[in-house]
Amino acid sequence: MSQSNAVDGGYGWIIVLASYGVFLEDFISNSRISGGTSLDFALIGGLSASQALVISPLITMIHRRFGLKATMALGVLFETAALLGASWSTRVWQLYLSQGVCFGWGLGLQYLSTTFIIPHWFSKKRSLAAGITTAGTGTGGLIYSLATHAMLDRFGSGWSYRILAIIQFVVNTICVLLLRDRMEKPRSERKKATFRLSLCKRYETWLFIGWSFFSVMGFMVIWYSLATYSRSIGLSASQGSIVTAVMNVGQILGRPAVGYFSDVVGRINMTTFATFTSGLLCLLLWVFAKTYSALLCFALFAGILFGTFWTVSGS
């Protein structure tokens, strides 16, 4: 997009703030479903995250055919239904369908829709805008983890899910009303979505796909296993939750920073630095992190750098 066709402020920042609310979702693993094992709950979390990305071709077609607001509104309905369904689930397979599949579809319909519109509103500040948007993941993880723990103790799992369903429905509905696609065409002018097979012949495409695959896989492993690892080295459950919270704080601080420097030094340069440094942190810090302070340090830097994919993929 040429610079003359993009804006770097004004309503674009409202787009960022509204998208920020869309990312205030986090997997809630503290379930009391009878018959479910820790492996089941881990698979449900992975299934939810994978479904959000697996259906991306379908989301692209829905977005082009029905527009931004309809696509995101459908995502809000899926997420609400998923959390309500999870609140009444009594067997683990019901949780697989509700919080695993249905929630993942709702998350994908909303997240992937925002990646379409951020580049429409920004040129020079595009990566910074994407960084602010995706920092909502850390904010949501921090707020939801603390709030859910308190609600479970007071209301139980069923009403905790229902309260979260109400919160996400209200917040995300407001976000959908605020979001606007600057380049959206009238319905009569929308073209049928096509898949360019010629892109599969370019080695750059496969390099990006490979980097994306390993980046997301590594990030998910760290995000969902850090608290468990803290327990394995003798830390308490409270300390494990603080470690996870520190990683979420790192995402809040790091993703806008990564976005800013991506605009300054270039996206490929910043991505290369962040990916290389992330690997070093795992090899030189996480492997030897056997104390509370060392793990907190790793969690902070992991939050800052490990989510680079989510920032650059949206810019």
Short mmCIF file of N, CA and C in Angstrom, two decimals, residues 19-26 130-143 248 251-252 255-256:
data_model
loop_
_atom_site.label_atom_id
_atom_site.label_comp_id
_atom_site.label_asym_id
_atom_site.label_seq_id
_atom_site.Cartn_x
_atom_site.Cartn_y
_atom_site.Cartn_z
N SER A 19 -9.57 -3.32 18.63
CA SER A 19 -8.98 -4.63 18.41
C SER A 19 -8.34 -5.15 19.68
N TYR A 20 -7.80 -4.23 20.47
CA TYR A 20 -7.18 -4.59 21.74
C TYR A 20 -8.16 -5.36 22.60
N GLY A 21 -9.42 -4.92 22.62
CA GLY A 21 -10.42 -5.62 23.42
C GLY A 21 -10.72 -7.00 22.90
N VAL A 22 -10.58 -7.20 21.59
CA VAL A 22 -10.86 -8.51 21.02
C VAL A 22 -9.90 -9.56 21.56
N PHE A 23 -8.68 -9.14 21.87
CA PHE A 23 -7.67 -10.09 22.33
C PHE A 23 -7.75 -10.35 23.83
N LEU A 24 -8.73 -9.74 24.53
CA LEU A 24 -8.86 -9.97 25.96
C LEU A 24 -9.57 -11.31 26.22
N GLU A 25 -9.00 -12.33 25.64
CA GLU A 25 -9.51 -13.68 25.82
C GLU A 25 -8.34 -14.58 26.20
N ASP A 26 -8.59 -15.52 27.03
CA ASP A 26 -7.52 -16.43 27.42
C ASP A 26 -8.13 -17.78 27.76
N ALA A 130 0.08 -2.95 15.26
CA ALA A 130 -0.14 -4.38 15.46
C ALA A 130 0.37 -4.83 16.82
N GLY A 131 1.48 -4.24 17.28
CA GLY A 131 2.02 -4.60 18.59
C GLY A 131 1.09 -4.20 19.71
N ILE A 132 0.50 -3.00 19.62
CA ILE A 132 -0.45 -2.57 20.64
C ILE A 132 -1.68 -3.47 20.64
N THR A 133 -2.14 -3.83 19.44
CA THR A 133 -3.30 -4.69 19.34
C THR A 133 -3.05 -6.05 19.98
N THR A 134 -1.95 -6.69 19.62
CA THR A 134 -1.68 -8.04 20.12
C THR A 134 -1.24 -8.05 21.57
N ALA A 135 -0.87 -6.89 22.12
CA ALA A 135 -0.55 -6.82 23.55
C ALA A 135 -1.77 -7.14 24.40
N GLY A 136 -2.95 -7.10 23.79
CA GLY A 136 -4.15 -7.48 24.51
C GLY A 136 -4.12 -8.91 24.99
N THR A 137 -3.33 -9.77 24.33
CA THR A 137 -3.20 -11.15 24.78
C THR A 137 -2.61 -11.20 26.19
N GLY A 138 -1.56 -10.41 26.41
CA GLY A 138 -0.96 -10.37 27.74
C GLY A 138 -1.88 -9.76 28.77
N THR A 139 -2.57 -8.69 28.37
CA THR A 139 -3.51 -8.06 29.29
C THR A 139 -4.64 -9.01 29.66
N GLY A 140 -5.18 -9.69 28.65
CA GLY A 140 -6.25 -10.64 28.92
C GLY A 140 -5.78 -11.79 29.79
N GLY A 141 -4.58 -12.30 29.51
CA GLY A 141 -4.06 -13.38 30.32
C GLY A 141 -3.86 -12.97 31.76
N LEU A 142 -3.39 -11.74 31.97
CA LEU A 142 -3.16 -11.25 33.33
C LEU A 142 -4.48 -11.05 34.07
N ILE A 143 -5.43 -10.36 33.43
CA ILE A 143 -6.70 -10.05 34.09
C ILE A 143 -7.53 -11.31 34.29
N ASN A 248 2.86 -12.58 31.09
CA ASN A 248 1.82 -11.75 30.48
C ASN A 248 2.19 -10.27 30.53
N GLN A 251 4.45 -9.54 27.74
CA GLN A 251 3.75 -9.36 26.46
C GLN A 251 3.16 -7.96 26.35
N ILE A 252 2.62 -7.45 27.46
CA ILE A 252 2.04 -6.11 27.44
C ILE A 252 3.10 -5.08 27.09
N ARG A 255 5.31 -6.39 23.16
CA ARG A 255 4.75 -6.39 21.81
C ARG A 255 4.67 -5.00 21.18
N PRO A 256 4.24 -3.97 21.92
CA PRO A 256 4.34 -2.63 21.33
C PRO A 256 5.78 -2.22 21.03
#
